[in-house]
PDB file of C-alpha atoms in Angstrom:
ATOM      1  CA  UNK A   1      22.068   0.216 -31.338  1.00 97.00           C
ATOM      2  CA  UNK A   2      20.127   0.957 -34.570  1.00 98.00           C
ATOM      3  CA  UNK A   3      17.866   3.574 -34.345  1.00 98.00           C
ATOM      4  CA  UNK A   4      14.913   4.672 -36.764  1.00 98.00           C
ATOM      5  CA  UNK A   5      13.075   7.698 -36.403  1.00 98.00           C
ATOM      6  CA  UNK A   6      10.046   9.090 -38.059  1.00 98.00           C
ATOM      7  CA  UNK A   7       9.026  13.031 -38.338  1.00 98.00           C
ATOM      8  CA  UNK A   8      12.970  13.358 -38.072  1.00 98.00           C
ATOM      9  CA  UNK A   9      13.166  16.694 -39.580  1.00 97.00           C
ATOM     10  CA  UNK A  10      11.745  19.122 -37.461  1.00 93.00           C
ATOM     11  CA  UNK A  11      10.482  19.386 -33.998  1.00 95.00           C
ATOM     12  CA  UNK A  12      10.296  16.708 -31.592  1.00 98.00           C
ATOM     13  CA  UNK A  13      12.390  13.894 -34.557  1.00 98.00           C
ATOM     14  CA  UNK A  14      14.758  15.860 -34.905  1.00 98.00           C
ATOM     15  CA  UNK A  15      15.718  16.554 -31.233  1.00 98.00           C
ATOM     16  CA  UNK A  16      15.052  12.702 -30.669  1.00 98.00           C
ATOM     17  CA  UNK A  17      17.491  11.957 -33.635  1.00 98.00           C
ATOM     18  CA  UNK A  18      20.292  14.387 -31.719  1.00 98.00           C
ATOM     19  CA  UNK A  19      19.922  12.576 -28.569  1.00 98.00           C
ATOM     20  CA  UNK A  20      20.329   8.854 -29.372  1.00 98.00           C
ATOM     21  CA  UNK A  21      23.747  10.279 -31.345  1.00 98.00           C
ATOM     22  CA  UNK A  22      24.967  12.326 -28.655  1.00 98.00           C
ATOM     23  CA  UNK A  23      24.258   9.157 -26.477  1.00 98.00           C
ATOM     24  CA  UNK A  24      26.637   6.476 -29.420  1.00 98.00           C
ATOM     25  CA  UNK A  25      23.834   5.092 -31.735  1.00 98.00           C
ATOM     26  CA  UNK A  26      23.328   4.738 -35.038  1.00 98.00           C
ATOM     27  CA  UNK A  27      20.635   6.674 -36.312  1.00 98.00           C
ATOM     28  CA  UNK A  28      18.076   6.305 -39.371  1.00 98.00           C
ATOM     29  CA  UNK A  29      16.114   9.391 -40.003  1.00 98.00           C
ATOM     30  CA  UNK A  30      12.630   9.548 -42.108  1.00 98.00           C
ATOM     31  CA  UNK A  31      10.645  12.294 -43.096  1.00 98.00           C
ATOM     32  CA  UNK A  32       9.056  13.839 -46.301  1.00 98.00           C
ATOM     33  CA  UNK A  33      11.318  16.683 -45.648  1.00 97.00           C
ATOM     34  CA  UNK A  34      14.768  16.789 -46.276  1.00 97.00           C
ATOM     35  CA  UNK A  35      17.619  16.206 -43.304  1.00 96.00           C
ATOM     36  CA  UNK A  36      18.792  18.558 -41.512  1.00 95.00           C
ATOM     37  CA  UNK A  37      21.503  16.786 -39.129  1.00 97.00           C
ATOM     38  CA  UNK A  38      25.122  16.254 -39.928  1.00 97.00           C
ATOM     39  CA  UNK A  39      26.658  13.224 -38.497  1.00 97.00           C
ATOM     40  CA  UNK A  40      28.917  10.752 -39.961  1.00 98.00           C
ATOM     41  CA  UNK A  41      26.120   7.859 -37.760  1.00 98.00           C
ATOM     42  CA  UNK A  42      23.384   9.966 -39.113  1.00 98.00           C
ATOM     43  CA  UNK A  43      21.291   8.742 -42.341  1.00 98.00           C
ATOM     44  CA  UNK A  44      18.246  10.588 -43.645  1.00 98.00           C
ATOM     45  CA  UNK A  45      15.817   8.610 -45.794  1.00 98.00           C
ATOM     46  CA  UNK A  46      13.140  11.082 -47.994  1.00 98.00           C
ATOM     47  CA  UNK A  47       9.566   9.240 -47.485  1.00 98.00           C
ATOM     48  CA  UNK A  48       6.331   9.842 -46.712  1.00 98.00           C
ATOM     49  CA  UNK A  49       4.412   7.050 -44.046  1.00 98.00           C
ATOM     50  CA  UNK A  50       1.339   6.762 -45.831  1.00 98.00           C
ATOM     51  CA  UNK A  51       3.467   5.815 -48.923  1.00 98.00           C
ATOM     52  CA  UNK A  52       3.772   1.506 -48.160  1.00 98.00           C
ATOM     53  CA  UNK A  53       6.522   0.843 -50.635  1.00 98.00           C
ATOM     54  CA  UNK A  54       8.743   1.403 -47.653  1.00 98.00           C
ATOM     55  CA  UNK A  55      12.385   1.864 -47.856  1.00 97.00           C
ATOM     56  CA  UNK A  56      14.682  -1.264 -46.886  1.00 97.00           C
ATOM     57  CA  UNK A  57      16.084  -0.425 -43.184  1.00 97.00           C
ATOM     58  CA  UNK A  58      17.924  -3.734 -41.835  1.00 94.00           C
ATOM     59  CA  UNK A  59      18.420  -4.601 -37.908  1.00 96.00           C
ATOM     60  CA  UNK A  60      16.329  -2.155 -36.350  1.00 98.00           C
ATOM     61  CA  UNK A  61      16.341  -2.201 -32.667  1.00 98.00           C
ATOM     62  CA  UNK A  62      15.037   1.020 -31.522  1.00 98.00           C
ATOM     63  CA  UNK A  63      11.711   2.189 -33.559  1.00 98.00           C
ATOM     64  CA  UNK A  64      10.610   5.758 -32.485  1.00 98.00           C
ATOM     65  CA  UNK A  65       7.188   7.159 -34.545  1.00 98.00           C
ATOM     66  CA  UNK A  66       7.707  10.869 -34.041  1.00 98.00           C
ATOM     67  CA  UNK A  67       5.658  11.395 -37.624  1.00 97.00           C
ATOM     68  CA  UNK A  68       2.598  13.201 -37.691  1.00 96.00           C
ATOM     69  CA  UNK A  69       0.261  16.373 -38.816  1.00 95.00           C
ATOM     70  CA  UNK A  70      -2.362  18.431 -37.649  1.00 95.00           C
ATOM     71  CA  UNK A  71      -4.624  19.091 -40.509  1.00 95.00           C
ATOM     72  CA  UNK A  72      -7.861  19.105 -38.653  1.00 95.00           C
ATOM     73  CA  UNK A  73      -9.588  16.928 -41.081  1.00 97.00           C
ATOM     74  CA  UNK A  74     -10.017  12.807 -42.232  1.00 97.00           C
ATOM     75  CA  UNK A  75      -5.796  13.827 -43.166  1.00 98.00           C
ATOM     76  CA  UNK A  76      -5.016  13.416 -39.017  1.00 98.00           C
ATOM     77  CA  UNK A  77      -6.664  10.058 -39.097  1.00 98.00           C
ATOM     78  CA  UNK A  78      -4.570   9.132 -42.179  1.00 98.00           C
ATOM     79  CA  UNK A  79      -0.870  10.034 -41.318  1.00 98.00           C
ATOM     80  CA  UNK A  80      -1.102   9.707 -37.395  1.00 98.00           C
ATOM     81  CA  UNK A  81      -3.352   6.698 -36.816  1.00 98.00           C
ATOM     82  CA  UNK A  82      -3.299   4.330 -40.237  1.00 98.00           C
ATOM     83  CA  UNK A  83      -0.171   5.660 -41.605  1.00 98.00           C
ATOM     84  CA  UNK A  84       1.715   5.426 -38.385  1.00 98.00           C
ATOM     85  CA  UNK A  85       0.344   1.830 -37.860  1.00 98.00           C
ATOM     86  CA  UNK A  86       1.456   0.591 -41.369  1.00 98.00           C
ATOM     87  CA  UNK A  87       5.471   1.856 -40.532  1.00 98.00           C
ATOM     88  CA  UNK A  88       5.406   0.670 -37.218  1.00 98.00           C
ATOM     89  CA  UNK A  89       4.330  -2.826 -38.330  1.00 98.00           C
ATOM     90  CA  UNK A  90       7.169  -2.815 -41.070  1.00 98.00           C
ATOM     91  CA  UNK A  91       9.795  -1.805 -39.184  1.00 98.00           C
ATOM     92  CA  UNK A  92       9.116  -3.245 -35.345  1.00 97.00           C
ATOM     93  CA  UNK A  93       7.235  -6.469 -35.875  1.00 96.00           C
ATOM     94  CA  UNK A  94      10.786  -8.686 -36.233  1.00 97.00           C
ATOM     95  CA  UNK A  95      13.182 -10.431 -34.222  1.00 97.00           C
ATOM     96  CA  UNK A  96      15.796  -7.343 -33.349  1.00 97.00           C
ATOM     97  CA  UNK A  97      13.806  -4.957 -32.333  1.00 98.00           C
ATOM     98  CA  UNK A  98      14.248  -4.065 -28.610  1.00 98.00           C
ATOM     99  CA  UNK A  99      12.103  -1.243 -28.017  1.00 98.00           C
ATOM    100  CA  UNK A 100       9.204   1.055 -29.775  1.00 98.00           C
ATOM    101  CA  UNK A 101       8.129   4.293 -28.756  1.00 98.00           C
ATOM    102  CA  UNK A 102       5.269   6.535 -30.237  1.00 98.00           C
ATOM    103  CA  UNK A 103       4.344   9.909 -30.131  1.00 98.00           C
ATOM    104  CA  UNK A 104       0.776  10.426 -29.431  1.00 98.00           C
ATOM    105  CA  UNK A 105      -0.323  13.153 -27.737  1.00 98.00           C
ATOM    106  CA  UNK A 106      -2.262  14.618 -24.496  1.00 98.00           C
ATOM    107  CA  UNK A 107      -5.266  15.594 -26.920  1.00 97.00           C
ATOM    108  CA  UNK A 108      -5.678  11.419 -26.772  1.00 98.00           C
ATOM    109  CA  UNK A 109      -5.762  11.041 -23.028  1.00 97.00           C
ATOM    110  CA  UNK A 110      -8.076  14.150 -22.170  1.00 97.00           C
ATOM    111  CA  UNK A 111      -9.926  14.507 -26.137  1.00 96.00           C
ATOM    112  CA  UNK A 112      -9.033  18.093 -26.488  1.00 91.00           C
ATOM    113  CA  UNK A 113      -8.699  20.157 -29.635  1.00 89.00           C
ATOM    114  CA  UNK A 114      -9.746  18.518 -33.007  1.00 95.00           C
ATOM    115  CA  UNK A 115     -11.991  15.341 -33.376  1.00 97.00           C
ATOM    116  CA  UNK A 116      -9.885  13.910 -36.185  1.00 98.00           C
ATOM    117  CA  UNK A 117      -5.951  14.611 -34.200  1.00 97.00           C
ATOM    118  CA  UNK A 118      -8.128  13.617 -30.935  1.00 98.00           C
ATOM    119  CA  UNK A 119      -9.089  10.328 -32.542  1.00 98.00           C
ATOM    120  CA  UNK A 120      -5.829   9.569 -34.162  1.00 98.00           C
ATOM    121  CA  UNK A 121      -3.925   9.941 -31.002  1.00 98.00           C
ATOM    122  CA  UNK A 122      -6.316   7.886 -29.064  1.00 98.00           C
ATOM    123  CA  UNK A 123      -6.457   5.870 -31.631  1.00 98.00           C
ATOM    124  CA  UNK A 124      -1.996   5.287 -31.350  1.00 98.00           C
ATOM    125  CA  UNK A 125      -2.330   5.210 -27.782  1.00 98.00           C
ATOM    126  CA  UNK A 126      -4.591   1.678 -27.944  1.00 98.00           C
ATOM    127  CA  UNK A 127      -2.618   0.529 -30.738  1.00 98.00           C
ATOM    128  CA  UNK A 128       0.892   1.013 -29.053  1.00 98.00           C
ATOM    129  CA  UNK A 129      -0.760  -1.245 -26.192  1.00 98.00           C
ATOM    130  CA  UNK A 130      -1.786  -3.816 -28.757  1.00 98.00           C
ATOM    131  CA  UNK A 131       2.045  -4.040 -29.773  1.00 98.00           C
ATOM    132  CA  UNK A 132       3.490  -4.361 -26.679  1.00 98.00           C
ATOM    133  CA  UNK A 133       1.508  -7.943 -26.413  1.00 98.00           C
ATOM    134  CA  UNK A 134       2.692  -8.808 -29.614  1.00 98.00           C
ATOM    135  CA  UNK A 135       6.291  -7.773 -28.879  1.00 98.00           C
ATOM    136  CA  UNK A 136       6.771  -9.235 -25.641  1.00 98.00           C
ATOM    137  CA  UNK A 137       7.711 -12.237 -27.342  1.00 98.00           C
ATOM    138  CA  UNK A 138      11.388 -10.839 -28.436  1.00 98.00           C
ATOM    139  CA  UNK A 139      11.012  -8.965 -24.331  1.00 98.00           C
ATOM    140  CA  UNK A 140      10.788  -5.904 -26.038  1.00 98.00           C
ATOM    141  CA  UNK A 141       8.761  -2.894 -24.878  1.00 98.00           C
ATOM    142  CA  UNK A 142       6.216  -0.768 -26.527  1.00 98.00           C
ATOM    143  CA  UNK A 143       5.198   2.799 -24.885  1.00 98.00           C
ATOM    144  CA  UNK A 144       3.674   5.981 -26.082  1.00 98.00           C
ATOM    145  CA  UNK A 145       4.674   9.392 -24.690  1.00 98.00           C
ATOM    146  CA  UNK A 146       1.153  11.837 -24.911  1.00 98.00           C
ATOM    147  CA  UNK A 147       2.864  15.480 -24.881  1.00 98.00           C
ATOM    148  CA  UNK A 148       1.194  18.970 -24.348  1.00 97.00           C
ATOM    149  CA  UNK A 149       2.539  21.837 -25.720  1.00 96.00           C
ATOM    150  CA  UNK A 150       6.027  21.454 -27.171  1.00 98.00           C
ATOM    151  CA  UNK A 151       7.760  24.588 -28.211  1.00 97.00           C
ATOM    152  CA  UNK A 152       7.990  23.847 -31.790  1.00 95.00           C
ATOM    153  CA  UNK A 153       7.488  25.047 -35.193  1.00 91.00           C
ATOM    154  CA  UNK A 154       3.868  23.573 -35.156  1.00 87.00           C
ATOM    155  CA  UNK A 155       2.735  25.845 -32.810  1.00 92.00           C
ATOM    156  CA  UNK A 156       4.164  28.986 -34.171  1.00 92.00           C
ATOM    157  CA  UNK A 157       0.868  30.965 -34.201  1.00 92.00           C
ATOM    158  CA  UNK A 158       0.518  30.600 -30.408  1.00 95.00           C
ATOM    159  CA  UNK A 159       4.547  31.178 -29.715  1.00 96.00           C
ATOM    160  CA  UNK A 160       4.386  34.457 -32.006  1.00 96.00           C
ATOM    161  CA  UNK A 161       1.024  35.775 -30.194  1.00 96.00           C
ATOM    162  CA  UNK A 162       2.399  36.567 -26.800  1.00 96.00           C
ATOM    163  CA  UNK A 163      -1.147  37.172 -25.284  1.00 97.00           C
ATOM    164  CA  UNK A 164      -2.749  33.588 -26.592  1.00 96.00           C
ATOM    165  CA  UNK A 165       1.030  31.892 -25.137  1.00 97.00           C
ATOM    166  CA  UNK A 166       0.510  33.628 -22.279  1.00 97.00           C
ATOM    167  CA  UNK A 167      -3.664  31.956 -21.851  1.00 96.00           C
ATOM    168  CA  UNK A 168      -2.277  29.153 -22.937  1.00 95.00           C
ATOM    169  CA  UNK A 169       1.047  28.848 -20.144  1.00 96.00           C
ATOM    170  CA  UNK A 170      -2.143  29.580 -17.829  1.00 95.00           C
ATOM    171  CA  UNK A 171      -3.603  26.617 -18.477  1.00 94.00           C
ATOM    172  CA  UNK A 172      -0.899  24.789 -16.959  1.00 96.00           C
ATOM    173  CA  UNK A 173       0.163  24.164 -13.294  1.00 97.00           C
ATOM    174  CA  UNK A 174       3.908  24.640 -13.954  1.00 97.00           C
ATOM    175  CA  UNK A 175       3.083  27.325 -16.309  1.00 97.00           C
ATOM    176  CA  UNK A 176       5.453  26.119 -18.697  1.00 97.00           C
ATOM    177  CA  UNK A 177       5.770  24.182 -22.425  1.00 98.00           C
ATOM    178  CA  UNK A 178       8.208  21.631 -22.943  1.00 98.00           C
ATOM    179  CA  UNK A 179      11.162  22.042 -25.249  1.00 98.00           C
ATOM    180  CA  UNK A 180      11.698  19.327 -27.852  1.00 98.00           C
ATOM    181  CA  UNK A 181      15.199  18.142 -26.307  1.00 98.00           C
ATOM    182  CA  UNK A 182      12.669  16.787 -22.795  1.00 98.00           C
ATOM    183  CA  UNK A 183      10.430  14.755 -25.159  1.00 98.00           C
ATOM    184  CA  UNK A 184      14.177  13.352 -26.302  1.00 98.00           C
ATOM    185  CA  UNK A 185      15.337  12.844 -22.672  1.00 98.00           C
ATOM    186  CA  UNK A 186      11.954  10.575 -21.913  1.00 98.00           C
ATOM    187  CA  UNK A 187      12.249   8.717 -25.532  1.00 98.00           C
ATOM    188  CA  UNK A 188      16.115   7.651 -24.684  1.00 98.00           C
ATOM    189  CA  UNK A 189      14.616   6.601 -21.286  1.00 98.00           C
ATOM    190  CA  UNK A 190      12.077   4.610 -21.887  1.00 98.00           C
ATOM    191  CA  UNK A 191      13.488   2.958 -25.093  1.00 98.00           C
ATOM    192  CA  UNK A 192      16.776   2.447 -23.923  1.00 98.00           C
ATOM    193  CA  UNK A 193      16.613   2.395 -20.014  1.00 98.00           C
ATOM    194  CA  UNK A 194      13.439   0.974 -19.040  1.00 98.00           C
ATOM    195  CA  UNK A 195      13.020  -2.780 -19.593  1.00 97.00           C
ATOM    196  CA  UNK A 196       9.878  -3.351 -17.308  1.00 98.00           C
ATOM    197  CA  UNK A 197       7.632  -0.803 -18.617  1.00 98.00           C
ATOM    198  CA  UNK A 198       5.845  -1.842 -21.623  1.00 98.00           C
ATOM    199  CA  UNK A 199       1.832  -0.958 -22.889  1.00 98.00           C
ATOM    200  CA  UNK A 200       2.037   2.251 -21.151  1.00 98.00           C
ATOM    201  CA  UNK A 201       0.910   6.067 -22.101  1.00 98.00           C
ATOM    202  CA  UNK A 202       3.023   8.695 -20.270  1.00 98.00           C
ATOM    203  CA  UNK A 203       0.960  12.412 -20.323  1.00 98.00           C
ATOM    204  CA  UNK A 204       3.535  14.613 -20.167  1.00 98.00           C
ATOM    205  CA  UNK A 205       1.490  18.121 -20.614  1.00 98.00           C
ATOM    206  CA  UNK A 206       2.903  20.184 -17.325  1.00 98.00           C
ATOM    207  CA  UNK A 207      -0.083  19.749 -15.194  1.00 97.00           C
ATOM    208  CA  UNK A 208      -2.568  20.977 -17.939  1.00 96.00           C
ATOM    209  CA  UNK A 209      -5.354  17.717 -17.708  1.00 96.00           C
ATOM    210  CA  UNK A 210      -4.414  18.055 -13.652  1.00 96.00           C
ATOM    211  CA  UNK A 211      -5.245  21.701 -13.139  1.00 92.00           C
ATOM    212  CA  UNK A 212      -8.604  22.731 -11.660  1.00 83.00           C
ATOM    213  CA  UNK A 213     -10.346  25.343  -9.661  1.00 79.00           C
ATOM    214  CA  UNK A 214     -11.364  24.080  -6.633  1.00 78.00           C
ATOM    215  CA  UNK A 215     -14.885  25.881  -5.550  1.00 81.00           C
ATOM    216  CA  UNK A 216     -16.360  25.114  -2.505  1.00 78.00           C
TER     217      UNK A 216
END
């Protein structure tokens, strides 16, 4: 199948882009950053989201919207919520598409960290349930996946400080972060597995919004 990903240059993209080629598909990358993956079924396109002149990408089946930013300001709003809405109506709203999966995050289930990323990932988690009502007509599914921490580049200031990783591992059951290449294990799932799932946000955070201390 036809693949386009968003935020494919680093991170969480990038390991979903390595996944669906491993796995046989063709793969479209996008991302204001250059590519960084070799593969003769690999193409990287050079644009920013919030830029609506959108390059021409034919057939898509499989949409993933791995784009994003933290900024901690109105820019979180922009790029994760209103930019990410404007690419995933270009690109999923037609008659191949077969699946669309964004990347929102556990700070929209639970409201932690910023306002602004809170809001914007709320925001994509009631917007990817709008879609999959409007999709159903061509049966094709619409999830969101709402990750904790991810061991990526983003987070380098807490991976680098081993005493705030270490508070932060605490604040999990499995006292754990994922690694990229899981959030690419559950995208392939649910995009290219599942058929009777649609509408739904999976938290995937290690226990984090589930841990408590029970006083009694």
């Amino acid at each position: 199948m036809k693949v386009l990903v968003t935020g494919a240059s680093g991170g969480i993209g990038s390991a979903v882009c390595r996944k669906y080629l491993t796995e046989g598909h063709t793969v479209v990358g996008m991302d204001v950053k250059p590519g960084i993956i070799n593969d003769e079924h690999y193409m990287h396109v050079v644009h920013d989201i919030r830029n609506r002149d959108y390059p021409d990408v034919d057939g898509v089946e499989i949409f993933v919207n791995c784009a994003g930013c933290q900024e901690m300001n109105e820019e979180d709003i922009a790029v994760n919520l209103t930019a990410s809405i404007a690419v995933c109506e270009h690109y999923a709203d037609q008659g191949h598409i077969r699946s669309v999966l964004n990347v929102a995050s556990a700070s929209g289930v639970t409201g932690s960290e910023f306002p602004h990323y809170a809001a914007s990932k709320g925001g994509m988690i009631a917007y990817t349930k709008n879609l999959a009502l409007r999709l159903a007509k061509y049966k094709a599914t619409a999830n969101s996946i709402c990750p904790g921490g991810v061991i990526t580049d983003l987070n380098r200031h807490i991976l680098d400080d081993e005493k705030l990783y270490r508070a932060v591992l605490d604040e999990s059951l499995l006292g754990r972060w994922a690694e990229p290449e899981e959030m690419a294990e559950w995208a392939y799932f649910l995009t290219c597995v599942n058929r009777s799932m649609t509408g739904e946000a999976l938290l995937i955070d290690n226990g984090e919004a589930l841990k408590s201390n029970f006083i009694w």
